[in-house]
CSV table of C-alpha atoms in Angstrom, one decimal:
chain,number,residue,atom,x,y,z
S,21,MET,CA,0.1,0.2,-0.1
S,22,THR,CA,1.1,3.5,-0.7
S,23,GLU,CA,1.0,6.6,1.6
S,24,ASN,CA,-2.7,7.6,2.5
S,25,ASN,CA,-3.5,3.9,2.1
S,26,PHE,CA,-4.1,4.2,-1.7
S,27,PRO,CA,-3.3,1.0,-3.4
S,28,ALA,CA,-0.1,0.5,-5.3
S,29,LEU,CA,-1.1,-1.3,-8.8
S,30,SER,CA,1.1,-3.1,-11.1
S,31,LEU,CA,0.7,-2.3,-14.7
S,32,GLY,CA,-1.3,-5.3,-15.2
S,33,ASP,CA,-3.7,-4.2,-12.4
S,34,ALA,CA,-4.0,-1.0,-14.4
S,35,SER,CA,-4.7,-2.7,-17.5
S,36,ARG,CA,-7.4,-4.6,-16.4
S,37,ILE,CA,-9.0,-1.4,-14.9
S,38,LEU,CA,-8.9,0.2,-18.2
S,39,LEU,CA,-10.1,-2.7,-20.1
S,40,ASP,CA,-13.2,-3.0,-17.7
S,41,ALA,CA,-14.3,0.5,-18.5
S,42,ASP,CA,-16.3,1.3,-21.3
S,43,SER,CA,-15.3,5.1,-21.2
S,44,ALA,CA,-12.5,6.9,-19.7
S,45,LEU,CA,-11.8,10.6,-19.1
S,46,ILE,CA,-8.1,11.1,-18.9
S,47,PHE,CA,-6.7,14.1,-16.9
S,48,ILE,CA,-3.1,15.5,-17.4
S,49,HIS,CA,-1.0,18.1,-15.4
S,50,ARG,CA,-1.0,21.7,-15.8
S,51,ASN,CA,1.2,23.2,-18.4
S,52,PRO,CA,1.2,20.1,-20.3
S,53,ASP,CA,4.5,18.7,-21.8
S,54,GLY,CA,5.2,16.3,-24.4
S,55,ASP,CA,5.1,13.2,-22.3
S,56,ALA,CA,1.7,14.3,-20.9
S,57,LEU,CA,0.3,15.0,-24.2
S,58,GLY,CA,1.9,11.9,-25.9
S,59,SER,CA,1.2,9.2,-23.5
S,60,SER,CA,-2.5,10.5,-22.9
S,61,PHE,CA,-3.5,10.8,-26.2
S,62,ALA,CA,-2.0,7.7,-27.3
S,63,LEU,CA,-3.8,5.8,-24.5
S,64,ALA,CA,-7.1,7.5,-25.9
S,65,GLN,CA,-6.3,6.5,-29.1
S,66,MET,CA,-5.8,2.8,-27.9
S,67,LEU,CA,-9.2,2.9,-25.7
S,68,ARG,CA,-11.2,4.3,-29.0
S,69,GLN,CA,-9.6,1.6,-31.3
S,70,MET,CA,-11.2,-1.0,-28.8
S,71,GLY,CA,-14.5,0.5,-29.4
S,72,LYS,CA,-14.3,2.7,-26.1
S,73,THR,CA,-15.1,6.4,-25.5
S,74,ALA,CA,-12.0,8.4,-24.4
S,75,ARG,CA,-11.0,12.1,-23.9
S,76,VAL,CA,-8.1,14.1,-22.6
S,77,VAL,CA,-8.5,16.9,-20.2
S,78,CYS,CA,-6.3,19.8,-19.0
S,79,CYS,CA,-6.8,22.8,-17.0
S,80,ASP,CA,-4.2,24.7,-19.5
S,81,GLU,CA,-4.4,25.1,-23.2
S,82,ILE,CA,-1.9,23.0,-25.3
S,83,PRO,CA,1.2,24.8,-26.3
S,84,ARG,CA,1.2,25.8,-30.0
S,85,ARG,CA,4.5,23.8,-30.7
S,86,LEU,CA,2.7,20.4,-29.4
S,87,ARG,CA,-0.7,21.0,-31.2
S,88,PHE,CA,0.6,18.4,-33.9
S,89,LEU,CA,-0.2,15.9,-31.2
S,90,LEU,CA,-4.0,16.4,-31.1
S,91,ARG,CA,-6.1,13.6,-32.1
S,92,GLU,CA,-9.7,13.4,-32.6
S,93,GLN,CA,-10.5,16.4,-30.4
S,94,ASP,CA,-9.9,20.2,-30.8
S,95,ASP,CA,-8.6,20.8,-27.3
S,96,CYS,CA,-8.1,19.7,-23.7
S,97,ALA,CA,-10.9,21.7,-22.6
S,98,TYR,CA,-12.7,20.5,-19.2
S,99,THR,CA,-16.6,21.2,-19.4
S,100,GLU,CA,-18.4,21.2,-16.0
S,101,GLY,CA,-19.9,18.0,-15.2
S,102,MET,CA,-18.5,16.2,-18.1
S,103,GLU,CA,-17.0,13.8,-16.0
S,104,GLY,CA,-20.6,12.2,-15.3
S,105,ALA,CA,-20.5,10.8,-19.2
S,106,PHE,CA,-17.5,8.6,-18.3
S,107,ALA,CA,-17.3,5.3,-16.5
S,108,LEU,CA,-13.4,6.0,-15.4
S,109,LEU,CA,-11.6,9.0,-14.5
S,110,CYS,CA,-8.0,8.3,-14.8
S,111,SER,CA,-5.0,10.6,-14.8
S,112,VAL,CA,-1.5,10.3,-16.8
S,113,ASP,CA,2.0,11.8,-15.8
S,114,THR,CA,0.2,13.8,-12.8
S,115,ALA,CA,1.9,13.3,-9.5
S,116,SER,CA,0.0,15.2,-6.9
S,117,PRO,CA,-3.6,17.0,-7.0
S,118,ALA,CA,-2.0,20.2,-7.2
S,119,GLN,CA,-0.5,19.4,-10.6
S,120,LEU,CA,-3.9,19.4,-11.9
S,121,GLY,CA,-4.0,23.2,-11.6
S,122,GLY,CA,-7.7,24.5,-11.9
S,123,LEU,CA,-8.8,20.9,-11.8
S,124,SER,CA,-7.3,20.0,-8.4
S,125,SER,CA,-10.8,19.3,-7.2
S,126,MET,CA,-11.4,16.4,-9.5
S,127,ALA,CA,-8.5,14.5,-8.0
S,128,GLU,CA,-11.0,13.0,-5.5
S,129,LYS,CA,-13.0,11.6,-8.4
S,130,ILE,CA,-10.1,10.0,-10.2
S,131,SER,CA,-9.7,6.3,-9.5
S,132,LEU,CA,-6.6,5.4,-11.3
S,133,ALA,CA,-3.3,7.2,-11.9
S,134,ILE,CA,-0.4,6.0,-14.3
S,135,ASP,CA,2.7,7.9,-13.2
S,136,HIS,CA,6.5,7.7,-13.4
S,137,HIS,CA,7.4,10.3,-10.6
S,138,GLY,CA,9.0,8.8,-7.6
S,139,ALA,CA,8.3,12.0,-5.4
S,140,ASN,CA,4.7,12.0,-5.6
S,141,GLU,CA,1.7,12.4,-3.8
S,142,PRO,CA,-0.9,9.6,-4.1
S,143,TYR,CA,-4.7,10.5,-4.5
S,144,CYS,CA,-6.1,7.4,-5.9
S,145,ALA,CA,-5.1,3.8,-6.8
S,146,ASN,CA,-2.0,4.3,-8.5
S,147,CYS,CA,0.5,2.4,-10.9
S,148,THR,CA,3.9,4.5,-10.3
S,149,VAL,CA,7.0,3.1,-11.8
S,150,PRO,CA,10.1,5.8,-11.1
S,151,THR,CA,12.4,3.9,-13.0
S,152,ALA,CA,10.4,4.5,-16.3
S,153,ALA,CA,11.9,7.5,-18.0
S,154,ALA,CA,8.4,8.8,-19.0
S,155,ALA,CA,4.7,8.2,-18.8
S,156,GLY,CA,4.9,7.3,-22.4
S,157,GLU,CA,7.1,4.4,-21.4
S,158,LEU,CA,4.2,2.9,-19.3
S,159,ILE,CA,1.7,3.4,-21.8
S,160,CYS,CA,4.0,1.8,-24.4
S,161,ASN,CA,4.4,-1.5,-22.3
S,162,LEU,CA,0.3,-1.3,-22.5
S,163,TYR,CA,0.4,-1.2,-26.1
S,164,ARG,CA,2.5,-4.2,-26.0
S,165,MET,CA,0.5,-6.2,-23.9
S,166,TRP,CA,-2.5,-5.2,-25.7
S,167,THR,CA,-1.4,-5.9,-29.3
S,168,GLU,CA,0.3,-9.2,-28.1
S,169,ALA,CA,-2.9,-10.1,-26.7
S,170,GLY,CA,-4.8,-9.5,-29.7
S,171,LEU,CA,-7.0,-6.8,-28.0
S,172,LEU,CA,-5.4,-4.1,-30.1
S,173,ARG,CA,-3.9,-3.7,-33.7
S,174,ARG,CA,-0.6,-2.1,-34.1
S,175,ASP,CA,-0.9,1.6,-35.2
S,176,ALA,CA,1.8,3.6,-36.5
S,177,ASP,CA,0.1,6.9,-35.2
S,178,ILE,CA,-0.2,5.5,-31.8
S,179,CYS,CA,3.6,4.8,-32.0
S,180,ARG,CA,4.2,8.3,-33.1
S,181,LEU,CA,2.5,9.8,-29.9
S,182,LEU,CA,4.5,7.4,-27.4
S,183,TYR,CA,7.8,8.3,-29.4
S,184,ALA,CA,6.9,11.9,-28.9
S,185,ALA,CA,6.2,11.3,-25.2
S,186,ILE,CA,9.4,9.4,-24.6
S,187,VAL,CA,11.7,11.8,-26.5
S,188,SER,CA,10.4,14.7,-25.0
S,189,ASP,CA,11.0,13.7,-21.3
S,190,THR,CA,14.6,12.0,-22.1
S,191,GLY,CA,15.5,15.2,-24.0
S,192,SER,CA,16.0,13.0,-27.4
S,193,PHE,CA,17.8,10.5,-24.7
S,194,LYS,CA,20.4,12.9,-23.5
S,195,TYR,CA,19.1,12.9,-19.9
S,196,SER,CA,20.2,10.3,-17.4
S,197,ASN,CA,16.6,9.0,-16.9
S,198,SER,CA,17.2,7.1,-20.2
S,199,THR,CA,17.8,3.5,-19.7
S,200,ARG,CA,18.3,0.3,-21.5
S,201,ASP,CA,14.5,-0.5,-21.6
S,202,THR,CA,13.8,3.0,-22.7
S,203,LEU,CA,15.8,2.7,-25.6
S,204,LEU,CA,14.5,-0.6,-26.3
S,205,CYS,CA,11.0,0.9,-26.1
S,206,ALA,CA,11.8,3.7,-28.4
S,207,ALA,CA,13.6,1.2,-30.9
S,208,ASP,CA,10.2,-0.8,-31.2
S,209,LEU,CA,8.3,2.3,-31.9
S,210,MET,CA,10.7,3.6,-34.3
S,211,GLY,CA,10.5,0.4,-36.3
S,212,GLU,CA,6.7,0.5,-36.7
S,213,ILE,CA,6.9,4.4,-37.2
S,214,ASN,CA,9.5,4.3,-40.0
S,215,ALA,CA,8.0,1.2,-41.5
S,216,ALA,CA,4.8,2.7,-42.2
S,217,ASP,CA,3.5,3.8,-45.4
S,218,ASP,CA,0.8,6.4,-44.1
S,219,GLY,CA,1.9,10.0,-45.0
S,220,GLY,CA,2.6,10.5,-41.3
S,221,ASP,CA,5.7,11.8,-39.5
S,222,ASP,CA,8.9,9.7,-39.2
S,223,VAL,CA,10.8,9.9,-36.0
S,224,ALA,CA,13.0,12.7,-37.6
S,225,MET,CA,10.1,15.0,-38.0
S,226,ILE,CA,8.7,14.2,-34.5
S,227,CYS,CA,11.9,15.4,-33.1
S,228,HIS,CA,12.2,18.2,-35.3
S,229,ARG,CA,8.9,19.6,-34.2
S,230,ILE,CA,9.5,19.1,-30.8
S,231,PHE,CA,13.0,20.4,-30.6
S,232,GLU,CA,13.8,22.7,-33.4
S,233,CYS,CA,10.5,24.5,-34.3
S,234,ARG,CA,10.1,27.6,-32.6
S,235,THR,CA,8.2,30.9,-33.0
S,236,LEU,CA,9.8,34.1,-33.5
S,237,THR,CA,8.5,35.2,-30.1
S,238,GLU,CA,10.0,32.2,-28.5
S,239,LEU,CA,13.4,33.2,-30.0
S,240,TYR,CA,12.7,36.7,-28.3
S,241,ALA,CA,12.0,34.9,-25.2
S,242,GLN,CA,15.6,33.1,-25.5
S,243,ARG,CA,17.1,36.7,-25.7
S,244,ALA,CA,15.2,38.1,-22.8
S,245,GLY,CA,16.3,34.9,-21.1
S,246,ILE,CA,19.8,35.6,-21.7
S,247,ASP,CA,19.5,39.0,-20.5
S,248,ALA,CA,17.9,37.7,-17.2
S,249,LEU,CA,20.3,35.0,-16.6
S,250,ARG,CA,22.3,35.2,-13.1
S,251,ILE,CA,24.9,32.8,-12.3
S,252,THR,CA,25.7,32.4,-8.6
S,253,HIS,CA,27.0,30.1,-6.1
S,254,ASN,CA,30.7,29.7,-7.7
S,255,GLY,CA,29.3,29.3,-11.1
S,256,GLU,CA,27.4,26.2,-10.1
S,257,LEU,CA,23.7,27.7,-9.9
S,258,GLY,CA,22.0,29.5,-12.9
S,259,ILE,CA,18.7,31.1,-12.5
S,260,VAL,CA,16.5,32.9,-14.9
S,261,LEU,CA,13.9,34.8,-13.2
S,262,PHE,CA,11.0,36.4,-15.3
S,263,THR,CA,8.5,39.0,-13.9
S,264,LEU,CA,5.0,39.9,-15.4
S,265,GLU,CA,6.5,43.1,-16.3
S,266,MET,CA,9.5,41.5,-17.9
S,267,ILE,CA,7.3,39.3,-20.0
S,268,LYS,CA,5.1,42.2,-21.1
S,269,ASN,CA,8.1,44.3,-22.1
S,270,ALA,CA,9.7,41.7,-24.3
S,271,GLY,CA,6.7,41.3,-26.3
S,272,ILE,CA,6.4,37.5,-25.1
S,273,THR,CA,4.0,35.4,-23.4
S,274,GLN,CA,4.1,32.7,-20.6
S,275,GLU,CA,4.2,30.0,-23.3
S,276,ASP,CA,7.0,31.5,-24.9
S,277,ILE,CA,9.2,30.7,-21.8
S,278,GLY,CA,7.8,27.4,-21.1
S,279,ASN,CA,11.1,25.8,-21.6
S,280,ILE,CA,13.5,28.6,-20.4
S,281,VAL,CA,14.7,26.4,-17.8
S,282,GLY,CA,17.1,24.6,-20.4
S,283,LEU,CA,18.9,27.8,-21.0
S,284,PRO,CA,21.2,28.1,-18.0
S,285,ARG,CA,21.7,24.3,-18.0
S,286,THR,CA,23.9,24.8,-21.2
S,287,VAL,CA,26.5,27.2,-19.4
S,288,GLU,CA,29.5,25.6,-18.6
S,289,GLY,CA,30.1,25.0,-14.6
S,290,VAL,CA,26.3,25.2,-13.8
S,291,LYS,CA,25.3,22.2,-11.9
S,292,VAL,CA,21.7,23.3,-11.1
S,293,ALA,CA,19.6,25.1,-13.4
S,294,LEU,CA,16.1,27.2,-12.4
S,295,SER,CA,13.5,29.1,-14.0
S,296,VAL,CA,11.5,31.2,-11.7
S,297,LYS,CA,8.2,32.7,-13.4
S,298,GLN,CA,5.6,35.2,-11.8
S,299,SER,CA,2.0,33.7,-11.9
S,300,ASP,CA,-0.5,35.8,-14.1
S,301,ASP,CA,-3.0,34.7,-11.5
S,302,ASP,CA,-1.4,35.8,-8.5
S,303,PRO,CA,1.9,38.1,-8.8
S,304,THR,CA,3.0,36.7,-5.1
S,305,VAL,CA,3.2,33.2,-6.6
S,306,TRP,CA,6.4,32.0,-8.6
S,307,ARG,CA,6.5,28.7,-10.4
S,308,VAL,CA,9.9,27.1,-10.2
S,309,SER,CA,11.2,24.6,-12.7
S,310,SER,CA,14.7,23.1,-11.7
S,311,ARG,CA,17.2,20.5,-13.5
S,312,ALA,CA,20.3,19.4,-12.1
S,313,SER,CA,23.3,18.1,-14.4
S,314,CYS,CA,25.0,16.2,-11.3
S,315,ASP,CA,23.9,13.9,-8.6
S,316,ILE,CA,21.7,16.5,-6.5
S,317,ASP,CA,18.3,15.5,-5.5
S,318,VAL,CA,16.2,18.8,-7.0
S,319,SER,CA,13.0,16.8,-6.2
S,320,ALA,CA,13.7,16.9,-2.6
S,321,VAL,CA,14.4,20.7,-2.5
S,322,CYS,CA,11.2,21.1,-4.5
S,323,ALA,CA,9.3,18.8,-2.1
S,324,SER,CA,10.3,21.1,0.8
S,325,PHE,CA,8.0,23.8,-1.2
S,326,GLY,CA,5.1,21.2,-1.6
S,327,GLY,CA,6.4,20.3,-5.1
S,328,GLY,CA,8.3,17.2,-6.5
S,329,GLY,CA,9.2,15.5,-9.6
S,330,HIS,CA,12.5,13.5,-10.3
S,331,LYS,CA,15.9,13.7,-8.7
S,332,ARG,CA,17.4,15.6,-11.7
S,333,ALA,CA,14.2,17.4,-12.9
S,334,ALA,CA,11.4,18.8,-10.6
S,335,GLY,CA,9.2,21.8,-10.0
S,336,CYS,CA,7.3,23.5,-7.2
S,337,THR,CA,5.7,27.1,-6.5
S,338,ILE,CA,7.0,29.4,-3.9
S,339,THR,CA,5.4,32.6,-2.4
S,340,ALA,CA,7.3,36.1,-2.5
S,341,PRO,CA,6.4,39.6,-2.7
S,342,ASP,CA,8.7,40.7,-5.0
S,343,ALA,CA,11.2,39.6,-7.6
S,344,ASP,CA,14.2,40.2,-5.2
S,345,THR,CA,12.7,38.1,-2.5
S,346,ALA,CA,11.7,35.0,-4.9
S,347,PHE,CA,15.3,35.1,-6.3
S,348,SER,CA,16.8,34.7,-2.6
S,349,ILE,CA,14.5,32.2,-1.5
S,350,VAL,CA,15.4,29.7,-4.7
S,351,ALA,CA,19.1,30.7,-4.4
S,352,GLU,CA,19.5,29.8,-0.8
S,353,ALA,CA,17.4,26.7,-1.0
S,354,PHE,CA,19.2,25.1,-4.2
S,355,GLY,CA,22.5,26.7,-2.9
S,356,ARG,CA,22.2,24.7,0.3
S,357,ALA,CA,21.7,21.7,-1.6
S,358,LEU,CA,24.8,22.1,-3.8
S,359,ASP,CA,26.8,22.8,-0.2
S,360,GLU,CA,25.3,19.6,1.1
S,361,ALA,CA,26.2,17.7,-1.9
S,362,GLU,CA,29.6,19.0,-1.8
S,363,ALA,CA,30.0,18.1,1.6
S,364,GLU,CA,29.0,14.6,1.3
S,365,ALA,CA,31.3,14.0,-1.9
């Protein structure tokens, strides 16, 4: 049993729950990324192919650069009371009720969660596999189980969604979460995708869309991020902080800075990279994304603020009256983690 007495399920258990339901409403986390979208849309496609009704919902809009992943629905908008039309409410790639954002109240109605975040807050019966590089890897294993059992026919388009999910959360297999199983899973998907003669994207185009296609305003955001970059803690901590005023003055949007945490991560000598963004909804709330390029558990730091994630990639929110205070809070917390790691080395 997991914390709060919610049962810990195997993937086989999760499979049986999904197969027993004739319809499923699938929830994903706020600010959806390639893994959340690719894995949830793939699961929805798999259920639909078996004659079930399935839909994906999210509290936020899908980023422009990931809209190519949409399948059989125009958006992920939630409509009040729509859950009543579905036999099963489940979530994918969502580690806590807080990650549901504006739909966090729905957590008590969700009865199955499929996730890969080790630092999570169980809110229902859950199949959590921290060794999986992405939620897409877990859904890929469901795809294998169901096709091998003859319940599902092989489908290159489902494979495209799963490949997009996995390649997103592994940084095109550059991150330390990539394992032998991850690569074997990706290889199987690649084989089906590139062998298909259906006019769909091959794996090279999927990667191009995810990692290389940028709008002009996203490039402006990169320029603004370079101007805002601050390197501290003997060059080991890189922080990009955006206030609402900075975003407005740069002529960009919150969506344009969605992946800005990758910027300080590229600086030589930086071991921990942070992006800190002032919230549109409440200017005293700041969203923090963290990435580590060394053996530092950033999820533990984020957990101290009520967040979580993976050892080397995690997020949280903090409360601060102004930008200087927000900067000081994160610089002190993550700087302390760097000091502790150095002391233990």
